[in-house]
Coordinates of C-alpha atoms and ligand atoms in Angstrom, one line a residue:
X94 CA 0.0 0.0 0.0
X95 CA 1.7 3.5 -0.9
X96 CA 2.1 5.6 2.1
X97 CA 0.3 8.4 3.3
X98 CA 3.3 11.1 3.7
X99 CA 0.9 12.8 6.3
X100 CA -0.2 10.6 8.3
X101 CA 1.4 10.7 12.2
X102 CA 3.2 14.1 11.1
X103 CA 4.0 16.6 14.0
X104 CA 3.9 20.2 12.9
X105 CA 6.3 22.5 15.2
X106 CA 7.7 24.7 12.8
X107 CA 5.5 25.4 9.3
X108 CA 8.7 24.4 7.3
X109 CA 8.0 21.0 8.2
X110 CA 4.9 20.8 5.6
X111 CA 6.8 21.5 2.3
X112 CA 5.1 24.3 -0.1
X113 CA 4.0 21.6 -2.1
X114 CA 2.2 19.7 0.7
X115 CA 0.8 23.3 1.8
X116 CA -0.9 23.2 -1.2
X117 CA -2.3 20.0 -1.1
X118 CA -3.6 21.0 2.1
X119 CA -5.0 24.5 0.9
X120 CA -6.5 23.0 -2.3
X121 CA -8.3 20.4 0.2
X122 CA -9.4 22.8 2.9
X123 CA -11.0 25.1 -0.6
X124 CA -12.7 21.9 -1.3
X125 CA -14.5 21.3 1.9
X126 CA -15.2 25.0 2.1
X127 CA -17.1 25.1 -1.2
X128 CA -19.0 21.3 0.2
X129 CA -20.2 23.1 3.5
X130 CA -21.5 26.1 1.7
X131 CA -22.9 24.1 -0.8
X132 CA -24.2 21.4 1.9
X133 CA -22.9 18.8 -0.4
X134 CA -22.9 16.0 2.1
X135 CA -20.8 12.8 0.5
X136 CA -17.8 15.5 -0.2
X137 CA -18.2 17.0 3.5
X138 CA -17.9 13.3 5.0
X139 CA -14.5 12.3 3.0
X140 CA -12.9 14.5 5.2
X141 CA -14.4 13.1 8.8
X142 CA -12.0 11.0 10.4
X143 CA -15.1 9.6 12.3
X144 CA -13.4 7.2 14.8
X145 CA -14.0 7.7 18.2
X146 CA -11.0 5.9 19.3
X147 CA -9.1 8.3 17.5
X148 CA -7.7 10.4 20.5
X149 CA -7.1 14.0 20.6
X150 CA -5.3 15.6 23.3
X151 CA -5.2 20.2 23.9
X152 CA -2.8 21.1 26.1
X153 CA -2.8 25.0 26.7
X154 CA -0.4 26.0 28.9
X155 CA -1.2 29.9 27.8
X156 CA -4.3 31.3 27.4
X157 CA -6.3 30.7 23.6
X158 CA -10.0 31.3 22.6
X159 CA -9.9 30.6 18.8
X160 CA -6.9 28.5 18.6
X161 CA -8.2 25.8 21.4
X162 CA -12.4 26.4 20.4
X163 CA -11.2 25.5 16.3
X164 CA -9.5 22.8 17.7
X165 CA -12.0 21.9 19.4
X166 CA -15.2 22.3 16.6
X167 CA -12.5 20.8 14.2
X168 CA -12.5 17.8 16.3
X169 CA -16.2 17.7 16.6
X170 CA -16.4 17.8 13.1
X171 CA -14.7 14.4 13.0
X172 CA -16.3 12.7 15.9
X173 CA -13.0 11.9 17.4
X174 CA -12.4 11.6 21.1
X175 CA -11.6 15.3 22.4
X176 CA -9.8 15.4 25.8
X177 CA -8.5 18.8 27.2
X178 CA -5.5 19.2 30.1
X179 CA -6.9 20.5 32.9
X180 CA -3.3 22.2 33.0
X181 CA -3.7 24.6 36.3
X182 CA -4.8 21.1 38.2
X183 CA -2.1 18.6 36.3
X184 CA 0.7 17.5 37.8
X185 CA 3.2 19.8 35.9
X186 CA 2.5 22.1 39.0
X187 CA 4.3 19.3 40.5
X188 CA 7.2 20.0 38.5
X189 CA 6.4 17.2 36.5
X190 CA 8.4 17.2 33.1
X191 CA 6.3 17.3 29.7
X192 CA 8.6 14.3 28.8
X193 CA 6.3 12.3 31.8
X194 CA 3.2 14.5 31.8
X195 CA 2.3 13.5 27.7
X196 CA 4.2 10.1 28.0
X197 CA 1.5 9.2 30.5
X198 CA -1.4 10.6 28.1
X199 CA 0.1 8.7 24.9
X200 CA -0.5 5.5 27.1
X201 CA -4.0 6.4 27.0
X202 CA -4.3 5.9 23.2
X203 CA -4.1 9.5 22.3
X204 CA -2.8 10.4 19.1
X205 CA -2.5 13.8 18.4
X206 CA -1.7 16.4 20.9
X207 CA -2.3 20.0 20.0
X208 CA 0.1 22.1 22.7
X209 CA 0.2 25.8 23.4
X210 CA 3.5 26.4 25.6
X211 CA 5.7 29.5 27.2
X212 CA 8.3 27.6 26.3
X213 CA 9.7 27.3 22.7
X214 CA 10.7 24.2 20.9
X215 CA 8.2 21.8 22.7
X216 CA 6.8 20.2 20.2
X217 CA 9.9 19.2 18.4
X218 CA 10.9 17.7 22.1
X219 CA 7.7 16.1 22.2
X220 CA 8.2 14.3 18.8
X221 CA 11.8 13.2 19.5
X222 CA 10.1 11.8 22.9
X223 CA 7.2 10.2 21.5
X224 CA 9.3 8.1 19.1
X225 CA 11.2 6.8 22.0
X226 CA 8.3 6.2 24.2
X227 CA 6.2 4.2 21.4
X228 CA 9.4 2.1 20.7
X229 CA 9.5 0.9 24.1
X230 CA 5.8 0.3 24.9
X231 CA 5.2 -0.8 21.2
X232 CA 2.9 1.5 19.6
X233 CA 2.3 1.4 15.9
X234 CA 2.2 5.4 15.4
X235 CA 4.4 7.4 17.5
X236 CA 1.7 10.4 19.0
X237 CA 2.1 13.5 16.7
X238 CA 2.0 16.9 18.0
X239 CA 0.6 20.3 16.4
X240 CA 2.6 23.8 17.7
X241 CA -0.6 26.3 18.5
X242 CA 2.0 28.5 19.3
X243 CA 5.5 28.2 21.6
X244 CA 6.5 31.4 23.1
X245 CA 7.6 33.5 20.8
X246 CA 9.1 31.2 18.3
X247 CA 6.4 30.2 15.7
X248 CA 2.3 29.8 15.2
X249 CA 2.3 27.0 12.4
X250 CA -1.6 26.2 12.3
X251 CA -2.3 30.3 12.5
X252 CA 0.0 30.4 9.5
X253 CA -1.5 28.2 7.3
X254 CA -5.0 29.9 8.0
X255 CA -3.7 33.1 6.9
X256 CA -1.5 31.9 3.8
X257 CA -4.8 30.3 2.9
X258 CA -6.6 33.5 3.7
X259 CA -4.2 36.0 1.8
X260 CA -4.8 33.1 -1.0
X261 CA -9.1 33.7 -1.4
X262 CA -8.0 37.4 -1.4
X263 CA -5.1 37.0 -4.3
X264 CA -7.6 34.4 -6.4
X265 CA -5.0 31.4 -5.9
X266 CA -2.2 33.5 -7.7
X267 CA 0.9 32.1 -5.7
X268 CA 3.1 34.3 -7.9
X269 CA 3.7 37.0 -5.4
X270 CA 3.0 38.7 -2.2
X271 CA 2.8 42.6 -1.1
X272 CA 2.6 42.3 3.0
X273 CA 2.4 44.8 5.3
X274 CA 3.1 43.4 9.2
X275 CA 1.9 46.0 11.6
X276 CA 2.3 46.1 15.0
X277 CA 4.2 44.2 17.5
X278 CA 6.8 41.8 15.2
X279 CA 9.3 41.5 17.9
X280 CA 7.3 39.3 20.6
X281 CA 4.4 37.7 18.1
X282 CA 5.2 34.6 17.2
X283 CA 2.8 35.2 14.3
X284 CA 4.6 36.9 12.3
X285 CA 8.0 35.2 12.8
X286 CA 6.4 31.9 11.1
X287 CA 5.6 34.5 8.5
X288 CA 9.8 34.4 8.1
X289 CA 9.6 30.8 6.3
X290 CA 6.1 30.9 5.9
X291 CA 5.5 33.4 3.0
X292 CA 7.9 31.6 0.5
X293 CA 5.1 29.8 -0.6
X294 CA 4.7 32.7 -2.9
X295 CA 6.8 33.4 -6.0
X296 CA 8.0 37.1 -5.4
X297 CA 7.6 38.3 -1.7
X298 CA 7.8 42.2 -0.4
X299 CA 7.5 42.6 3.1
X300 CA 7.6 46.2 4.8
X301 CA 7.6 45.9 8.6
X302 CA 5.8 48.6 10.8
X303 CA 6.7 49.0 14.3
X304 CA 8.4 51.3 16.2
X305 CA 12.5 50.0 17.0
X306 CA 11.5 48.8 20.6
X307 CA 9.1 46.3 18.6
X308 CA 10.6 45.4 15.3
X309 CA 11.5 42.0 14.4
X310 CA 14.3 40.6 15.5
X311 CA 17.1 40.7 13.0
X312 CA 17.5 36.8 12.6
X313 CA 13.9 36.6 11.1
X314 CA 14.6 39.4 9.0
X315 CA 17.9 37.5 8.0
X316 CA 15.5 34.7 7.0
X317 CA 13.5 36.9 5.2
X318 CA 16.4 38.2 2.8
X319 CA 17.8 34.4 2.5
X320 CA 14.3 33.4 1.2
X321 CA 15.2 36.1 -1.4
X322 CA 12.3 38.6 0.4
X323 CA 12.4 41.7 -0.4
X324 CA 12.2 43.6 3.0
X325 CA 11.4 47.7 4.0
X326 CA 11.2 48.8 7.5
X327 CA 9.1 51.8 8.8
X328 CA 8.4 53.3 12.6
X329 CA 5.1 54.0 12.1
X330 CA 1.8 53.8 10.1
X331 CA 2.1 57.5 9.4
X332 CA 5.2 57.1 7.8
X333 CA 4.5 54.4 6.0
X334 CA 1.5 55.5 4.3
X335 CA 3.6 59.1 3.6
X336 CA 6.0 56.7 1.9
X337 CA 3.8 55.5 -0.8
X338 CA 3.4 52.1 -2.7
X339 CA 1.2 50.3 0.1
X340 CA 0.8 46.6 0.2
X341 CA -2.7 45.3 -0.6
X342 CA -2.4 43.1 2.2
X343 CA -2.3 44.1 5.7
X344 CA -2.0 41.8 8.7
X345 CA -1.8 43.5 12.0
X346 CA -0.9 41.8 15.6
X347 CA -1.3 42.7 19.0
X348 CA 1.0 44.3 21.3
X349 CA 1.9 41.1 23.4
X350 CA 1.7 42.9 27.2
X351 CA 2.1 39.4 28.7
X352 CA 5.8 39.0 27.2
X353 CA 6.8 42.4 27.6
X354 CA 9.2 44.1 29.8
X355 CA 8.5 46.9 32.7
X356 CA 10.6 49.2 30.6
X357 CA 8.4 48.9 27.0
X358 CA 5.2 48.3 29.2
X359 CA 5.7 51.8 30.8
X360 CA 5.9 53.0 26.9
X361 CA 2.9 50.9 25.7
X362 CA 0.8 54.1 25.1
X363 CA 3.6 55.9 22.9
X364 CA 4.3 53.0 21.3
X365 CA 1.0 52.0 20.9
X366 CA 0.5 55.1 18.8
X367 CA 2.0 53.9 16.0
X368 CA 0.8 50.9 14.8
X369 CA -3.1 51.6 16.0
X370 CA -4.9 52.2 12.7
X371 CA -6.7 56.1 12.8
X372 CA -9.7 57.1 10.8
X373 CA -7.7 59.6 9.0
X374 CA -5.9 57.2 7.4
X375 CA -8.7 55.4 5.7
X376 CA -9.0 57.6 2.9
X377 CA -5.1 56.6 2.1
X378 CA -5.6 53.1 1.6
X379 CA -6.1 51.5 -2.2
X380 CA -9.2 49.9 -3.0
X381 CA -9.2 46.4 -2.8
X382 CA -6.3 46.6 0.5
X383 CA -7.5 43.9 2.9
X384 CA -6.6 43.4 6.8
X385 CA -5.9 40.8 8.7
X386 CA -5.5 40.0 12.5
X387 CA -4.5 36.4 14.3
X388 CA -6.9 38.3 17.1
X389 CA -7.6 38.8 20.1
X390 CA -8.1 42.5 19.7
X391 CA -7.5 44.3 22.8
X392 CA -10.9 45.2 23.9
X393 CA -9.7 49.4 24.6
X394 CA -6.6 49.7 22.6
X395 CA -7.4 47.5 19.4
X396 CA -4.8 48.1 16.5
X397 CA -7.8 47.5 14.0
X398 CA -10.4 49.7 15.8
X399 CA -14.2 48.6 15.5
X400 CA -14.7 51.6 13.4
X401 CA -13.6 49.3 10.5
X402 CA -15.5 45.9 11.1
X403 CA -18.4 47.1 8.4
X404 CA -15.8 48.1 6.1
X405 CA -14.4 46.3 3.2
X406 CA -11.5 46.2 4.5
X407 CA -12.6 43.5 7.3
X408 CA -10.2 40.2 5.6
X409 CA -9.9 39.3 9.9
X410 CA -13.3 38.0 10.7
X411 CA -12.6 35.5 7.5
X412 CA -9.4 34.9 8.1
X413 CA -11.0 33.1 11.6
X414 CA -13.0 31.1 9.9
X415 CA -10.7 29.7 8.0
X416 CA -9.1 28.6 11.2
X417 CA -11.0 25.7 11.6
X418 CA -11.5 24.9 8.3
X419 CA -7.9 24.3 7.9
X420 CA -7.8 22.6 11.5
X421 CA -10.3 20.2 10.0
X422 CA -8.2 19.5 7.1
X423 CA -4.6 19.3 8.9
X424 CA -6.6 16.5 11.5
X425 CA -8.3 14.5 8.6
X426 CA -4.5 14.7 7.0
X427 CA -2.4 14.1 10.3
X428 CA -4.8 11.1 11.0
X429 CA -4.4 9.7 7.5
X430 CA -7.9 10.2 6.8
X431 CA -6.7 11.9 3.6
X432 CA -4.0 12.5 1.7
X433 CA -2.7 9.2 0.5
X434 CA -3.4 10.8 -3.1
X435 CA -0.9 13.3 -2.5
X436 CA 2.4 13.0 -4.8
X437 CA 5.8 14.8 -3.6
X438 CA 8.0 16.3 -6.3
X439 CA 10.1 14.0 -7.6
X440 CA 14.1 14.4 -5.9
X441 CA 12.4 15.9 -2.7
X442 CA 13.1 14.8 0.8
X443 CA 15.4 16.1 3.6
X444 CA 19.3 14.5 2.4
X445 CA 21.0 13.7 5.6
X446 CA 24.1 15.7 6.1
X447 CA 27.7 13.6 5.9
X448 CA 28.1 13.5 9.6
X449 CA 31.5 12.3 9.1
X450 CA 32.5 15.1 6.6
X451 CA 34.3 16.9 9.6
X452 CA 37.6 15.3 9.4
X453 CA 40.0 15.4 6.6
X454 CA 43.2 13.4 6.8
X455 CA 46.5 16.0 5.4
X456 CA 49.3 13.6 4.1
X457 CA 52.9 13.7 5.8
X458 CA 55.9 13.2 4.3
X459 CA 58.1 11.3 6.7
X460 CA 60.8 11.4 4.9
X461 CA 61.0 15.4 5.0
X462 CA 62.4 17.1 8.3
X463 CA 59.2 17.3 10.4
X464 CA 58.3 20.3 11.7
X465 CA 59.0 20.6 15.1
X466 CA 56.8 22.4 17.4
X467 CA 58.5 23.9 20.0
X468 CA 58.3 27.8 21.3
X469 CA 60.6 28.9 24.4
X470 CA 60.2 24.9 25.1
X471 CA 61.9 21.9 24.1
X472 CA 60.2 20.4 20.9
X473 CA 57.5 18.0 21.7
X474 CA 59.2 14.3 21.1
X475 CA 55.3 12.9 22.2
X476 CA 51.8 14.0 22.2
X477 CA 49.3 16.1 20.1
X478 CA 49.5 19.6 18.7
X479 CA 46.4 21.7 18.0
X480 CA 47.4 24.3 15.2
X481 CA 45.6 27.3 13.6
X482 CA 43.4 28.1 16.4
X483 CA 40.7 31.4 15.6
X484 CA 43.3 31.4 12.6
X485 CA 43.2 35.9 12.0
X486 CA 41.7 36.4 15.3
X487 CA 42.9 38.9 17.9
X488 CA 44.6 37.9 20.3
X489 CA 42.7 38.1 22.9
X490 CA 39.4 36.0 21.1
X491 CA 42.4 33.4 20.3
X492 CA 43.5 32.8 23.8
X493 CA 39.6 33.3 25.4
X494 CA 38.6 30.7 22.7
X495 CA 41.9 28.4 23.2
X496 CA 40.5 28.3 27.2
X497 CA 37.6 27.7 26.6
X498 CA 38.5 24.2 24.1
X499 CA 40.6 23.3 27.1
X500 CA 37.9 23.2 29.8
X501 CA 35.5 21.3 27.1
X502 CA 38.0 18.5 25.9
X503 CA 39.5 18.2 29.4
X504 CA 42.9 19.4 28.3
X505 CA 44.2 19.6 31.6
X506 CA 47.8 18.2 32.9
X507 CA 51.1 18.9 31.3
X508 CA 51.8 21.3 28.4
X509 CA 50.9 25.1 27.3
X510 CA 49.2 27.0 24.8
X511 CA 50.5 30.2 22.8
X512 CA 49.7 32.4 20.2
X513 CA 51.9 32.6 16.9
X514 CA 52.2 34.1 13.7
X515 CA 49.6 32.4 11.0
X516 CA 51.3 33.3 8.2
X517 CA 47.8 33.9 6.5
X518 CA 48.3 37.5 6.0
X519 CA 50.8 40.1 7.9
X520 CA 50.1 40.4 11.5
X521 CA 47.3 37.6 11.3
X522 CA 47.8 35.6 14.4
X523 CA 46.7 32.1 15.4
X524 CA 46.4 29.8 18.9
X525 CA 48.0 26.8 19.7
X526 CA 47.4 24.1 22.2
X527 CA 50.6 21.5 22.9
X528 CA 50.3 18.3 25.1
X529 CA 53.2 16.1 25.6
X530 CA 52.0 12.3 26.4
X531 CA 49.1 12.7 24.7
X532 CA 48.8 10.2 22.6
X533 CA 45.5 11.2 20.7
X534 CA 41.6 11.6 21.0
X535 CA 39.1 9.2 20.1
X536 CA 36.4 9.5 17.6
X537 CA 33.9 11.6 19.7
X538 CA 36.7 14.0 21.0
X539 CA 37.4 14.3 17.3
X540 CA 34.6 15.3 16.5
X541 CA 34.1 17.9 19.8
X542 CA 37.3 19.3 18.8
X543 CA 36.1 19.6 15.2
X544 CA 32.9 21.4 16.5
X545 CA 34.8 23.4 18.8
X546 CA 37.9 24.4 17.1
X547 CA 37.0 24.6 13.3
X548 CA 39.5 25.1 10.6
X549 CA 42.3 24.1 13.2
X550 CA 44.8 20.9 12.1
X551 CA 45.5 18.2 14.8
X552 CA 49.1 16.9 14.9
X553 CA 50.3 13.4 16.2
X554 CA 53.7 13.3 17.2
X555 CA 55.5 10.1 17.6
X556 CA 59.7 10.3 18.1
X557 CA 60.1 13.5 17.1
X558 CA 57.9 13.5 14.1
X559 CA 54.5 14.4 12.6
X560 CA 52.8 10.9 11.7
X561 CA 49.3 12.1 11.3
X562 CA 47.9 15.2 10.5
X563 CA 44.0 15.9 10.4
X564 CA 42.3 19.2 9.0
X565 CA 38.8 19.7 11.0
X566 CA 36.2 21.3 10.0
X567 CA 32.9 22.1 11.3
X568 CA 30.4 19.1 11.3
X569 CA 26.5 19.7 10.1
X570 CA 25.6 19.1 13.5
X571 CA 26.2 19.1 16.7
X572 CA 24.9 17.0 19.6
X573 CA 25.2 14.2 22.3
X574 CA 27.8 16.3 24.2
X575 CA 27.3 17.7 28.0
X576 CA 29.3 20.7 27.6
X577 CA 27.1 22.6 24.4
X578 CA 23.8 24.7 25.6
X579 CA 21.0 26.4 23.7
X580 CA 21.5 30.4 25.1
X581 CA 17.8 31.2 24.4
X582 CA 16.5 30.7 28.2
X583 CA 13.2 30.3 26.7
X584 CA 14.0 27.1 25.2
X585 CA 12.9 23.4 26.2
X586 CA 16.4 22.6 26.2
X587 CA 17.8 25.2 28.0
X588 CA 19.3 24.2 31.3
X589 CA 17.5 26.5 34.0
X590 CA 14.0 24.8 32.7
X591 CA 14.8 21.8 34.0
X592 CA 13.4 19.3 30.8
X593 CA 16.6 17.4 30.6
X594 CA 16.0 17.8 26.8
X595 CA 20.0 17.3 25.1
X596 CA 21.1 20.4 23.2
X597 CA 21.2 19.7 19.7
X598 CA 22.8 22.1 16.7
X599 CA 22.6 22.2 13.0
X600 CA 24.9 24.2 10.9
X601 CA 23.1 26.6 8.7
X602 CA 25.5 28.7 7.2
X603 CA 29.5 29.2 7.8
X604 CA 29.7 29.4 11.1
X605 CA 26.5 29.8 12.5
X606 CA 24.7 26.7 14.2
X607 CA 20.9 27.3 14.9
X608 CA 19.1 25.1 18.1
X609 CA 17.0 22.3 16.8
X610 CA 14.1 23.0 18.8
X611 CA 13.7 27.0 19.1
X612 CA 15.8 27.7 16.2
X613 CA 17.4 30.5 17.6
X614 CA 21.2 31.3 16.2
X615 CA 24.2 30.7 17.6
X616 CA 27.9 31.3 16.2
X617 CA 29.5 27.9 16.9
X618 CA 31.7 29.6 19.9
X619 CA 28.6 30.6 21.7
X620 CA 27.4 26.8 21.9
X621 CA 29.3 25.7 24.4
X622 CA 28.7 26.1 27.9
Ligands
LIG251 C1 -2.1 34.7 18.5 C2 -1.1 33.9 19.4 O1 -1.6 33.3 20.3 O2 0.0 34.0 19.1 N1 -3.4 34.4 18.7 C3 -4.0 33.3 18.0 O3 -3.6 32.2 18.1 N2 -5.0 33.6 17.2 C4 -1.8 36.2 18.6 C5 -2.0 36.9 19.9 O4 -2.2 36.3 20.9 O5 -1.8 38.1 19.8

């Protein structure tokens, strides 16, 4: 039987549905849309997963209305068993871990959990978990979990709804995409799925309104530009309309009080200012312009005021319907109800990185004279040298780097470390580690000293002489070591939370190294502990 690609999927981040399976699921969710208005019954019930053993599990661990109630009409729809967390009674008051707290609710045949969290990166925890805990109490299908939002990292489901809203408003032309994102872009997660989200479209501009104190954060703008956006920034809605050329889409987000610090809360009114929509400006916008809002509007400082809900304007009370229409579709997908039709583009598929790639053996001559390595010591008739350390560095990142691969690989006991001329370019410096009696590093130091000291050369010297010489460079990824730590406090694996989740690291570009469960960036010095 051919396999259905979505069946058991977790969605944390929305780049883990392809574009091309994000259109499957639009062009399914437009399908049941036109059967419900059109009452045509037999099309409506292709879609119901109509199993009650089929267990579906909401955890809300921050507050929801239309999130949680789609979720739960969407499962209604499909006459599946609904069960909610009674989270301010559950036993992670106890300090329970998540690992335990859904590891005991996947024993009670759930499924699918759909989990709102403070912290960010759960649901790629959760999956990594899941797998583990259905291998050892043999569960066909690992339970698959839905992100309805992780602090402020990413909003998946919310942007799906409004890619397929911005869709009906574009007639289905993916080709491009004018956006406006108004208001608070630094803390709403919204918007920063928006980063990876909007590439489903051919051409992408973006301008960003928001006073500095609530722009988005440079890495998603970073994202933006490497998904070849084009990207504008503005302070305010005044000065954006004075610049001209509008986007026809506008999609506006709360100011996010709850994540906000004393020192922008205290501004809130100035700031608020800015990004609140005023009648005057009504007669500036181009016919056809539509808004948007994830909602909740604040019920006394809205950013779309009511003054425009009879107005054409109104794309937001829409774009909430379409919430749970596409929760509908992403259940009867995730629980293989549909979907087995669906055909991925030839070639696709994630290719697994050459793990091993780090290490590149340099030949030595042994019949040459060997270099010695010795500096204000006697040369080194045993042991390892470490070469080319921060190769063009100051000296001061040299030896603060050159410390800090000592206290990871445990380079303690007899030797020294210097700094020397690189001979890269005048003046260019580089670090060097020495250790007499050492008589080399096993595979996994290898590779910790490859992570931790890229572009260095490891020496092995036997009697006086070079006999092997290894390049290292930095691996695709980095993990299954004690000493490496995600900085972002906010994340599921970071130390002070207490998950006991490992830090994990892929390498995105050069030297930068992103966390595998909040994404958040890290050059590859500032992922170790
Ligand atoms: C958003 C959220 O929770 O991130 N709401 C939603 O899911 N519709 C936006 C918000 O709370 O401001």
């Amino acid at each position: 039987m051919k396999k259905n690609i979505f069946h058991g999927r977790t969605l944390a981040v929305i780049g883990d549905f392809t574009l091309e399976e994000r259109r499957y699921l639009f062009e399914q969710t437009r399908r049941l849309k036109r059967a419900l208005a059109e009452g045509d019954r037999a099309v409506i019930d292709r879609y119901r997963i109509d199993d009650p053993d089929f267990g579906l599990y909401e955890v809300f661990l921050e507050d929801s209305t239309r999130t949680k109630e789609s979720f739960k009409n969407a499962a209604q729809f499909h006459r599946i068993k609904l069960n909610g967390l009674d989270v301010s009674h559950s036993s992670i008051n106890k300090k329970e871990s998540y690992a335990d707290t859904f590891n005991t609710l996947a024993g009670y045949d759930n499924r699918l959990f759909i989990v709102r969290s403070t912290l960010e990166g759960v649901c790629r925890w959760l999956e990594d978990n899941g797998k583990d805990f259905a291998g050892r109490n043999g569960l066909e299908v690992p339970p698959a979990f839905i992100n309805a939002g992780d602090g402020k990292h990413e909003h998946p489901t919310q942007e799906l709804l409004d890619e397929f809203s911005f869709l009906e408003q574009l007639e289905w032309d993916y080709s491009s995409l004018h956006i406006a994102l108004v208001g608070d872009l630094f803390h709403g997660r919204t918007v920063h799925s928006k980063a990876e989200g909007l590439g489903i479209f051919g051409q992408v501009t973006v301008d960003l309104v928001a006073p500095p104190e609530l722009t988005m954060p440079d890495y998603y703008v970073k994202r933006m530009e490497d998904n070849g956006f084009r990207v504008r920034s503005f302070g305010s809605i005044g000065e954006y309309l004075a610049a001209g050329a509008t986007a026809p889409v506008w999609y506006f987000t709360r100011p996010q009080l709850e994540r906000m610090g004393d020192d922008i809360l205290r501004r809130q009114d100035e700031l608020r200012s800015r990004i609140v929509f005023k009648p005057e400006f009504v007669e500036r916008i181009a016919e056809g312009t539509k808004f948007y809002h994830p909602l909740p509007r604040h019920k006394e400082h809205p950013t779309i005021p009511p003054f425009l809900d009879t107005s054409d304007l109104n794309g937001w009370e829409n774009q909430s319907i379409n919430g749970k229409l596409i929760r509908i579709v992403l259940l009867s997908l995730i629980a293989g109800k549909i979907g087995g039709d669906f055909q991925p583009p030839a070639g696709g598929g994630l290719e697994e990185k050459d793990d091993e790639a780090f290490l590149q053996e340099v030949e030595v001559s042994l019949s040459e004279r060997p270099k010695q390595y010795a500096e204000g010591v006697n040369p080194i008739s045993d042991g390892i040298v470490i070469d080319h350390i921060c190769r063009g560095e100051s000296e001061r990142e040299i030896r603060e780097h050159m410390s800090r691969i000592i206290t990871v690989l445990e380079l303690y006991g007899k030797g020294g470390e210097w700094v020397s001329h690189s001979g890269v370019a005048a003046g260019a410096k580089k670090g060097i580690i020495f250790r007499p009696g050492l008589t080399g590093f096993d595979g996994r130091q290898m590779k910790q000293l490859a992570a931790i000291a890229p572009g260095s050369t490891l020496n092995i010297i036997r009697d006086r002489r070079i006999i092997r010489k290894l390049r290292l460079h930095m691996p695709p990824k980095i993990y299954n070591f004690e000493t490496i730590s995600c900085r972002n406090t906010a994340c599921i694996s970071h130390p002070s939370n207490g998950e006991s989740v490992p830090a994990e690291f892929y390498r995105i570009a050069g030297d930068i190294f992103v966390c595998k469960y909040c994404e958040k960036p890290h050059s590859f010095k500032e992922i170790w502990k």
